[in-house]
Amino acid sequence: MKVLYAILFVFIAWTGKMSNLNEPEITESVRGSLRNGNAHSLASHFDKTIELIIDADDISFPAVSSEQAEVILRTFFKQYPPQAFQFVYQGASSKLRYCTGTYQSAGRSFAVYVLMRQVGGNQYVINTLHFRKAETKVVSR
């Protein structure tokens, strides 16, 4: 009986990992797009409409088309060219993936929030993207 439970456990663990095959691909693609300021590459993962917030430019759309979001991001990346980007936290729940990170441009830092939802099979699309001005800590000596 213990052998049956062990086999069942291994099977469930293995199939659970199989259902997340697309997750690392999209996460790495998003990371690379943000590091390079590539709006087109990032937009290729957008849902048909997304929630886009860029508080540095007072941009707040609860629903904007992926094409319009790409144009807005292209302008953002020109205005705030990337110097660095890194994910700080990644998580998941049923049919959702979410990441928070830090986007750094010359003299500016943004907290980034990306929410992806599963649309079928192993495919995920970005449905929320937020850029929030991050607090900069001034160290006085």
Short mmCIF file of N, CA and C in Angstrom, two decimals:
data_model
loop_
_atom_site.label_atom_id
_atom_site.label_comp_id
_atom_site.label_asym_id
_atom_site.label_seq_id
_atom_site.Cartn_x
_atom_site.Cartn_y
_atom_site.Cartn_z
N MET A 1 0.82 -1.18 0.00
CA MET A 1 0.00 0.00 0.00
C MET A 1 0.88 1.26 0.00
N LYS A 2 2.00 1.23 0.75
CA LYS A 2 2.90 2.38 0.79
C LYS A 2 3.52 2.64 -0.58
N VAL A 3 3.79 1.56 -1.31
CA VAL A 3 4.36 1.70 -2.64
C VAL A 3 3.36 2.39 -3.56
N LEU A 4 2.09 2.03 -3.47
CA LEU A 4 1.05 2.65 -4.28
C LEU A 4 0.95 4.14 -3.98
N TYR A 5 1.00 4.51 -2.71
CA TYR A 5 0.96 5.93 -2.33
C TYR A 5 2.18 6.67 -2.87
N ALA A 6 3.34 6.03 -2.79
CA ALA A 6 4.57 6.65 -3.28
C ALA A 6 4.49 6.88 -4.78
N ILE A 7 4.00 5.91 -5.52
CA ILE A 7 3.86 6.05 -6.97
C ILE A 7 2.86 7.15 -7.30
N LEU A 8 1.76 7.17 -6.58
CA LEU A 8 0.73 8.19 -6.80
C LEU A 8 1.30 9.59 -6.50
N PHE A 9 2.05 9.73 -5.43
CA PHE A 9 2.65 11.01 -5.07
C PHE A 9 3.61 11.48 -6.16
N VAL A 10 4.47 10.60 -6.64
CA VAL A 10 5.44 10.94 -7.69
C VAL A 10 4.70 11.34 -8.97
N PHE A 11 3.65 10.63 -9.32
CA PHE A 11 2.88 10.95 -10.53
C PHE A 11 2.25 12.33 -10.41
N ILE A 12 1.64 12.64 -9.27
CA ILE A 12 1.00 13.94 -9.07
C ILE A 12 2.03 15.05 -9.12
N ALA A 13 3.16 14.85 -8.47
CA ALA A 13 4.23 15.86 -8.48
C ALA A 13 4.76 16.07 -9.90
N TRP A 14 4.94 15.00 -10.64
CA TRP A 14 5.45 15.09 -12.01
C TRP A 14 4.48 15.80 -12.93
N THR A 15 3.19 15.46 -12.87
CA THR A 15 2.20 16.11 -13.74
C THR A 15 2.00 17.56 -13.32
N GLY A 16 2.14 17.89 -12.06
CA GLY A 16 2.06 19.28 -11.61
C GLY A 16 3.16 20.12 -12.22
N LYS A 17 4.37 19.57 -12.31
CA LYS A 17 5.48 20.28 -12.92
C LYS A 17 5.27 20.41 -14.42
N MET A 18 4.68 19.43 -15.04
CA MET A 18 4.42 19.50 -16.48
C MET A 18 3.46 20.62 -16.82
N SER A 19 2.49 20.91 -15.96
CA SER A 19 1.51 21.94 -16.26
C SER A 19 2.11 23.34 -16.16
N ASN A 20 3.29 23.49 -15.60
CA ASN A 20 3.92 24.80 -15.44
C ASN A 20 5.08 25.01 -16.40
N LEU A 21 5.15 24.26 -17.48
CA LEU A 21 6.28 24.37 -18.39
C LEU A 21 6.42 25.76 -18.99
N ASN A 22 5.32 26.43 -19.30
CA ASN A 22 5.36 27.75 -19.93
C ASN A 22 5.78 28.84 -18.95
N GLU A 23 5.60 28.61 -17.66
CA GLU A 23 5.87 29.65 -16.66
C GLU A 23 7.29 30.19 -16.74
N PRO A 24 8.33 29.35 -16.71
CA PRO A 24 9.68 29.91 -16.79
C PRO A 24 9.93 30.65 -18.10
N GLU A 25 9.36 30.16 -19.20
CA GLU A 25 9.56 30.81 -20.49
C GLU A 25 9.02 32.23 -20.48
N ILE A 26 7.78 32.41 -20.06
CA ILE A 26 7.18 33.74 -20.07
C ILE A 26 7.85 34.64 -19.03
N THR A 27 8.19 34.09 -17.88
CA THR A 27 8.84 34.88 -16.85
C THR A 27 10.20 35.38 -17.34
N GLU A 28 10.97 34.52 -17.97
CA GLU A 28 12.28 34.92 -18.49
C GLU A 28 12.14 35.92 -19.64
N SER A 29 11.13 35.74 -20.47
CA SER A 29 10.90 36.67 -21.57
C SER A 29 10.50 38.05 -21.05
N VAL A 30 9.66 38.08 -20.03
CA VAL A 30 9.26 39.36 -19.41
C VAL A 30 10.48 40.02 -18.79
N ARG A 31 11.28 39.26 -18.06
CA ARG A 31 12.50 39.79 -17.43
C ARG A 31 13.42 40.40 -18.50
N GLY A 32 13.67 39.67 -19.56
CA GLY A 32 14.54 40.17 -20.63
C GLY A 32 13.98 41.41 -21.31
N SER A 33 12.67 41.43 -21.54
CA SER A 33 12.04 42.58 -22.18
C SER A 33 12.17 43.83 -21.32
N LEU A 34 11.99 43.68 -20.01
CA LEU A 34 12.10 44.82 -19.11
C LEU A 34 13.56 45.26 -18.96
N ARG A 35 14.48 44.32 -18.93
CA ARG A 35 15.91 44.67 -18.82
C ARG A 35 16.38 45.44 -20.06
N ASN A 36 15.84 45.08 -21.22
CA ASN A 36 16.28 45.68 -22.48
C ASN A 36 15.38 46.83 -22.93
N GLY A 37 14.27 47.07 -22.24
CA GLY A 37 13.34 48.10 -22.66
C GLY A 37 12.69 47.78 -24.00
N ASN A 38 12.37 46.52 -24.22
CA ASN A 38 11.81 46.07 -25.48
C ASN A 38 10.28 45.96 -25.37
N ALA A 39 9.59 47.02 -25.76
CA ALA A 39 8.12 47.06 -25.66
C ALA A 39 7.47 46.02 -26.56
N HIS A 40 8.01 45.80 -27.73
CA HIS A 40 7.41 44.84 -28.67
C HIS A 40 7.45 43.42 -28.11
N SER A 41 8.60 43.03 -27.60
CA SER A 41 8.74 41.69 -27.02
C SER A 41 7.81 41.51 -25.82
N LEU A 42 7.73 42.53 -24.97
CA LEU A 42 6.84 42.46 -23.81
C LEU A 42 5.38 42.38 -24.25
N ALA A 43 5.01 43.18 -25.24
CA ALA A 43 3.63 43.21 -25.72
C ALA A 43 3.21 41.90 -26.38
N SER A 44 4.17 41.13 -26.84
CA SER A 44 3.83 39.85 -27.47
C SER A 44 3.20 38.88 -26.46
N HIS A 45 3.34 39.18 -25.17
CA HIS A 45 2.75 38.35 -24.12
C HIS A 45 1.48 38.94 -23.52
N PHE A 46 1.03 40.08 -24.05
CA PHE A 46 -0.16 40.72 -23.52
C PHE A 46 -1.43 40.00 -23.91
N ASP A 47 -2.42 40.08 -23.04
CA ASP A 47 -3.78 39.67 -23.38
C ASP A 47 -4.31 40.69 -24.39
N LYS A 48 -5.49 40.48 -24.92
CA LYS A 48 -6.07 41.43 -25.90
C LYS A 48 -6.20 42.82 -25.30
N THR A 49 -6.61 42.89 -24.04
CA THR A 49 -6.63 44.15 -23.31
C THR A 49 -5.94 43.90 -21.96
N ILE A 50 -5.26 44.92 -21.48
CA ILE A 50 -4.57 44.79 -20.19
C ILE A 50 -4.86 46.02 -19.33
N GLU A 51 -4.62 45.87 -18.04
CA GLU A 51 -4.63 47.01 -17.13
C GLU A 51 -3.21 47.53 -17.09
N LEU A 52 -3.04 48.82 -17.42
CA LEU A 52 -1.71 49.42 -17.48
C LEU A 52 -1.68 50.66 -16.60
N ILE A 53 -0.76 50.69 -15.65
CA ILE A 53 -0.59 51.86 -14.78
C ILE A 53 0.89 52.23 -14.78
N ILE A 54 1.15 53.50 -15.11
CA ILE A 54 2.50 54.06 -15.03
C ILE A 54 2.33 55.36 -14.27
N ASP A 55 2.56 55.35 -12.98
CA ASP A 55 2.26 56.53 -12.19
C ASP A 55 3.24 57.68 -12.39
N ALA A 56 4.41 57.42 -12.96
CA ALA A 56 5.36 58.50 -13.24
C ALA A 56 4.80 59.44 -14.30
N ASP A 57 3.97 58.92 -15.18
CA ASP A 57 3.38 59.71 -16.26
C ASP A 57 1.87 59.88 -16.09
N ASP A 58 1.37 59.57 -14.92
CA ASP A 58 -0.08 59.64 -14.65
C ASP A 58 -0.90 58.87 -15.67
N ILE A 59 -0.42 57.70 -16.02
CA ILE A 59 -1.13 56.82 -16.95
C ILE A 59 -1.83 55.75 -16.14
N SER A 60 -3.13 55.65 -16.34
CA SER A 60 -3.90 54.64 -15.61
C SER A 60 -5.07 54.19 -16.49
N PHE A 61 -4.90 53.01 -17.08
CA PHE A 61 -5.94 52.44 -17.93
C PHE A 61 -6.41 51.12 -17.33
N PRO A 62 -7.69 51.03 -16.94
CA PRO A 62 -8.19 49.74 -16.44
C PRO A 62 -8.29 48.70 -17.57
N ALA A 63 -8.43 49.20 -18.81
CA ALA A 63 -8.47 48.30 -19.96
C ALA A 63 -7.98 49.06 -21.19
N VAL A 64 -6.81 48.68 -21.67
CA VAL A 64 -6.24 49.28 -22.87
C VAL A 64 -5.84 48.14 -23.80
N SER A 65 -5.98 48.36 -25.10
CA SER A 65 -5.63 47.29 -26.05
C SER A 65 -4.13 47.02 -25.99
N SER A 66 -3.76 45.82 -26.37
CA SER A 66 -2.35 45.44 -26.33
C SER A 66 -1.53 46.33 -27.26
N GLU A 67 -2.11 46.74 -28.40
CA GLU A 67 -1.39 47.59 -29.34
C GLU A 67 -1.13 48.98 -28.73
N GLN A 68 -2.15 49.55 -28.08
CA GLN A 68 -1.97 50.86 -27.45
C GLN A 68 -0.97 50.77 -26.28
N ALA A 69 -1.06 49.68 -25.52
CA ALA A 69 -0.13 49.49 -24.41
C ALA A 69 1.31 49.41 -24.91
N GLU A 70 1.52 48.77 -26.04
CA GLU A 70 2.88 48.68 -26.60
C GLU A 70 3.42 50.07 -26.94
N VAL A 71 2.58 50.92 -27.55
CA VAL A 71 3.00 52.27 -27.90
C VAL A 71 3.33 53.08 -26.64
N ILE A 72 2.49 52.96 -25.62
CA ILE A 72 2.71 53.67 -24.35
C ILE A 72 4.03 53.20 -23.71
N LEU A 73 4.26 51.89 -23.71
CA LEU A 73 5.50 51.36 -23.12
C LEU A 73 6.73 51.76 -23.91
N ARG A 74 6.60 51.84 -25.23
CA ARG A 74 7.73 52.27 -26.05
C ARG A 74 8.14 53.70 -25.65
N THR A 75 7.14 54.55 -25.42
CA THR A 75 7.41 55.92 -24.97
C THR A 75 8.03 55.92 -23.57
N PHE A 76 7.49 55.09 -22.68
CA PHE A 76 8.03 54.99 -21.32
C PHE A 76 9.50 54.57 -21.34
N PHE A 77 9.83 53.54 -22.14
CA PHE A 77 11.21 53.06 -22.21
C PHE A 77 12.15 54.11 -22.81
N LYS A 78 11.64 54.95 -23.73
CA LYS A 78 12.48 56.03 -24.28
C LYS A 78 12.71 57.10 -23.22
N GLN A 79 11.67 57.41 -22.46
CA GLN A 79 11.78 58.44 -21.43
C GLN A 79 12.60 57.96 -20.23
N TYR A 80 12.46 56.68 -19.89
CA TYR A 80 13.17 56.08 -18.76
C TYR A 80 13.91 54.82 -19.24
N PRO A 81 15.02 55.00 -19.96
CA PRO A 81 15.74 53.82 -20.47
C PRO A 81 16.22 52.93 -19.32
N PRO A 82 16.12 51.62 -19.52
CA PRO A 82 16.48 50.71 -18.44
C PRO A 82 17.99 50.66 -18.19
N GLN A 83 18.33 50.66 -16.92
CA GLN A 83 19.71 50.40 -16.52
C GLN A 83 19.79 49.02 -15.87
N ALA A 84 18.70 48.63 -15.20
CA ALA A 84 18.67 47.31 -14.57
C ALA A 84 17.22 46.93 -14.29
N PHE A 85 16.99 45.64 -14.26
CA PHE A 85 15.70 45.11 -13.84
C PHE A 85 15.95 43.77 -13.17
N GLN A 86 15.24 43.55 -12.07
CA GLN A 86 15.32 42.24 -11.43
C GLN A 86 13.99 41.95 -10.75
N PHE A 87 13.61 40.68 -10.77
CA PHE A 87 12.43 40.26 -10.02
C PHE A 87 12.79 40.16 -8.55
N VAL A 88 11.89 40.62 -7.71
CA VAL A 88 12.08 40.54 -6.27
C VAL A 88 11.30 39.37 -5.72
N TYR A 89 10.13 39.11 -6.29
CA TYR A 89 9.26 38.04 -5.81
C TYR A 89 8.46 37.48 -6.97
N GLN A 90 8.27 36.17 -6.97
CA GLN A 90 7.42 35.50 -7.95
C GLN A 90 6.52 34.53 -7.20
N GLY A 91 5.29 34.44 -7.63
CA GLY A 91 4.35 33.54 -6.97
C GLY A 91 3.31 33.03 -7.95
N ALA A 92 2.46 32.16 -7.43
CA ALA A 92 1.43 31.57 -8.27
C ALA A 92 0.26 31.13 -7.42
N SER A 93 -0.90 31.12 -8.05
CA SER A 93 -2.08 30.51 -7.47
C SER A 93 -2.82 29.86 -8.62
N SER A 94 -3.99 29.40 -8.39
CA SER A 94 -4.74 28.69 -9.42
C SER A 94 -4.88 29.54 -10.68
N LYS A 95 -4.24 29.13 -11.75
CA LYS A 95 -4.30 29.75 -13.07
C LYS A 95 -3.77 31.18 -13.12
N LEU A 96 -3.00 31.59 -12.10
CA LEU A 96 -2.40 32.93 -12.08
C LEU A 96 -0.92 32.83 -11.76
N ARG A 97 -0.14 33.73 -12.33
CA ARG A 97 1.27 33.91 -12.00
C ARG A 97 1.44 35.40 -11.73
N TYR A 98 2.27 35.74 -10.76
CA TYR A 98 2.50 37.15 -10.48
C TYR A 98 3.95 37.36 -10.09
N CYS A 99 4.46 38.52 -10.46
CA CYS A 99 5.85 38.86 -10.20
C CYS A 99 5.92 40.32 -9.78
N THR A 100 6.80 40.60 -8.87
CA THR A 100 7.12 41.98 -8.54
C THR A 100 8.61 42.16 -8.76
N GLY A 101 9.00 43.34 -9.16
CA GLY A 101 10.39 43.58 -9.43
C GLY A 101 10.75 45.04 -9.30
N THR A 102 12.01 45.33 -9.58
CA THR A 102 12.52 46.70 -9.52
C THR A 102 13.13 47.05 -10.87
N TYR A 103 12.61 48.12 -11.46
CA TYR A 103 13.09 48.65 -12.74
C TYR A 103 13.86 49.92 -12.43
N GLN A 104 15.11 49.99 -12.89
CA GLN A 104 15.92 51.16 -12.60
C GLN A 104 16.32 51.86 -13.89
N SER A 105 16.11 53.17 -13.87
CA SER A 105 16.51 54.04 -14.95
C SER A 105 17.39 55.12 -14.33
N ALA A 106 17.97 55.97 -15.13
CA ALA A 106 18.88 57.00 -14.62
C ALA A 106 18.18 57.85 -13.56
N GLY A 107 18.59 57.67 -12.32
CA GLY A 107 18.04 58.47 -11.24
C GLY A 107 16.63 58.13 -10.82
N ARG A 108 16.03 57.14 -11.41
CA ARG A 108 14.66 56.75 -11.09
C ARG A 108 14.58 55.26 -10.84
N SER A 109 13.70 54.90 -9.92
CA SER A 109 13.47 53.50 -9.63
C SER A 109 11.97 53.27 -9.59
N PHE A 110 11.52 52.16 -10.18
CA PHE A 110 10.11 51.83 -10.24
C PHE A 110 9.87 50.42 -9.68
N ALA A 111 8.83 50.30 -8.90
CA ALA A 111 8.37 48.97 -8.50
C ALA A 111 7.46 48.49 -9.62
N VAL A 112 7.69 47.27 -10.08
CA VAL A 112 6.93 46.72 -11.20
C VAL A 112 6.12 45.53 -10.70
N TYR A 113 4.86 45.50 -11.13
CA TYR A 113 3.97 44.39 -10.79
C TYR A 113 3.42 43.82 -12.09
N VAL A 114 3.57 42.51 -12.27
CA VAL A 114 3.09 41.83 -13.47
C VAL A 114 2.17 40.70 -13.04
N LEU A 115 0.95 40.68 -13.57
CA LEU A 115 0.00 39.61 -13.31
C LEU A 115 -0.29 38.90 -14.62
N MET A 116 -0.11 37.58 -14.60
CA MET A 116 -0.36 36.76 -15.79
C MET A 116 -1.45 35.74 -15.46
N ARG A 117 -2.31 35.50 -16.43
CA ARG A 117 -3.36 34.51 -16.21
C ARG A 117 -3.27 33.44 -17.30
N GLN A 118 -3.71 32.26 -16.91
CA GLN A 118 -3.68 31.12 -17.83
C GLN A 118 -4.88 31.23 -18.75
N VAL A 119 -4.63 31.12 -20.05
CA VAL A 119 -5.72 31.23 -21.03
C VAL A 119 -6.05 29.90 -21.69
N GLY A 120 -5.26 28.91 -21.48
CA GLY A 120 -5.52 27.61 -22.07
C GLY A 120 -4.27 26.77 -22.06
N GLY A 121 -4.44 25.52 -21.73
CA GLY A 121 -3.28 24.63 -21.69
C GLY A 121 -2.21 25.21 -20.79
N ASN A 122 -1.01 25.37 -21.34
CA ASN A 122 0.11 25.91 -20.57
C ASN A 122 0.42 27.35 -20.93
N GLN A 123 -0.48 28.01 -21.65
CA GLN A 123 -0.21 29.37 -22.11
C GLN A 123 -0.69 30.41 -21.09
N TYR A 124 0.19 31.37 -20.80
CA TYR A 124 -0.11 32.48 -19.91
C TYR A 124 0.02 33.78 -20.68
N VAL A 125 -0.83 34.75 -20.35
CA VAL A 125 -0.75 36.08 -20.94
C VAL A 125 -0.72 37.11 -19.83
N ILE A 126 -0.07 38.23 -20.11
CA ILE A 126 -0.03 39.33 -19.14
C ILE A 126 -1.34 40.07 -19.21
N ASN A 127 -1.97 40.22 -18.05
CA ASN A 127 -3.21 40.97 -18.07
C ASN A 127 -3.16 42.20 -17.18
N THR A 128 -2.10 42.38 -16.40
CA THR A 128 -1.91 43.58 -15.59
C THR A 128 -0.42 43.92 -15.54
N LEU A 129 -0.12 45.22 -15.73
CA LEU A 129 1.25 45.69 -15.66
C LEU A 129 1.25 47.07 -14.99
N HIS A 130 1.97 47.17 -13.88
CA HIS A 130 2.04 48.42 -13.13
C HIS A 130 3.50 48.84 -12.96
N PHE A 131 3.76 50.13 -13.17
CA PHE A 131 5.04 50.75 -12.85
C PHE A 131 4.74 51.83 -11.82
N ARG A 132 5.23 51.66 -10.61
CA ARG A 132 5.00 52.63 -9.53
C ARG A 132 6.34 53.23 -9.13
N LYS A 133 6.36 54.55 -8.96
CA LYS A 133 7.59 55.19 -8.50
C LYS A 133 7.98 54.60 -7.16
N ALA A 134 9.19 54.15 -7.07
CA ALA A 134 9.68 53.56 -5.82
C ALA A 134 10.28 54.65 -4.95
N GLU A 135 10.15 54.44 -3.68
CA GLU A 135 10.75 55.37 -2.72
C GLU A 135 12.26 55.23 -2.81
N THR A 136 12.94 56.33 -2.92
CA THR A 136 14.39 56.29 -2.92
C THR A 136 14.87 56.72 -1.55
N LYS A 137 15.73 55.93 -1.00
CA LYS A 137 16.26 56.22 0.33
C LYS A 137 17.53 57.07 0.19
N VAL A 138 17.54 58.18 0.86
CA VAL A 138 18.71 59.05 0.83
C VAL A 138 19.50 58.77 2.10
N VAL A 139 20.73 58.41 1.92
CA VAL A 139 21.62 58.13 3.06
C VAL A 139 22.50 59.34 3.26
N SER A 140 22.38 59.95 4.42
CA SER A 140 23.22 61.12 4.70
C SER A 140 24.39 60.70 5.57
N ARG A 141 25.51 61.30 5.31
CA ARG A 141 26.73 60.95 6.05
C ARG A 141 27.24 62.13 6.81
#
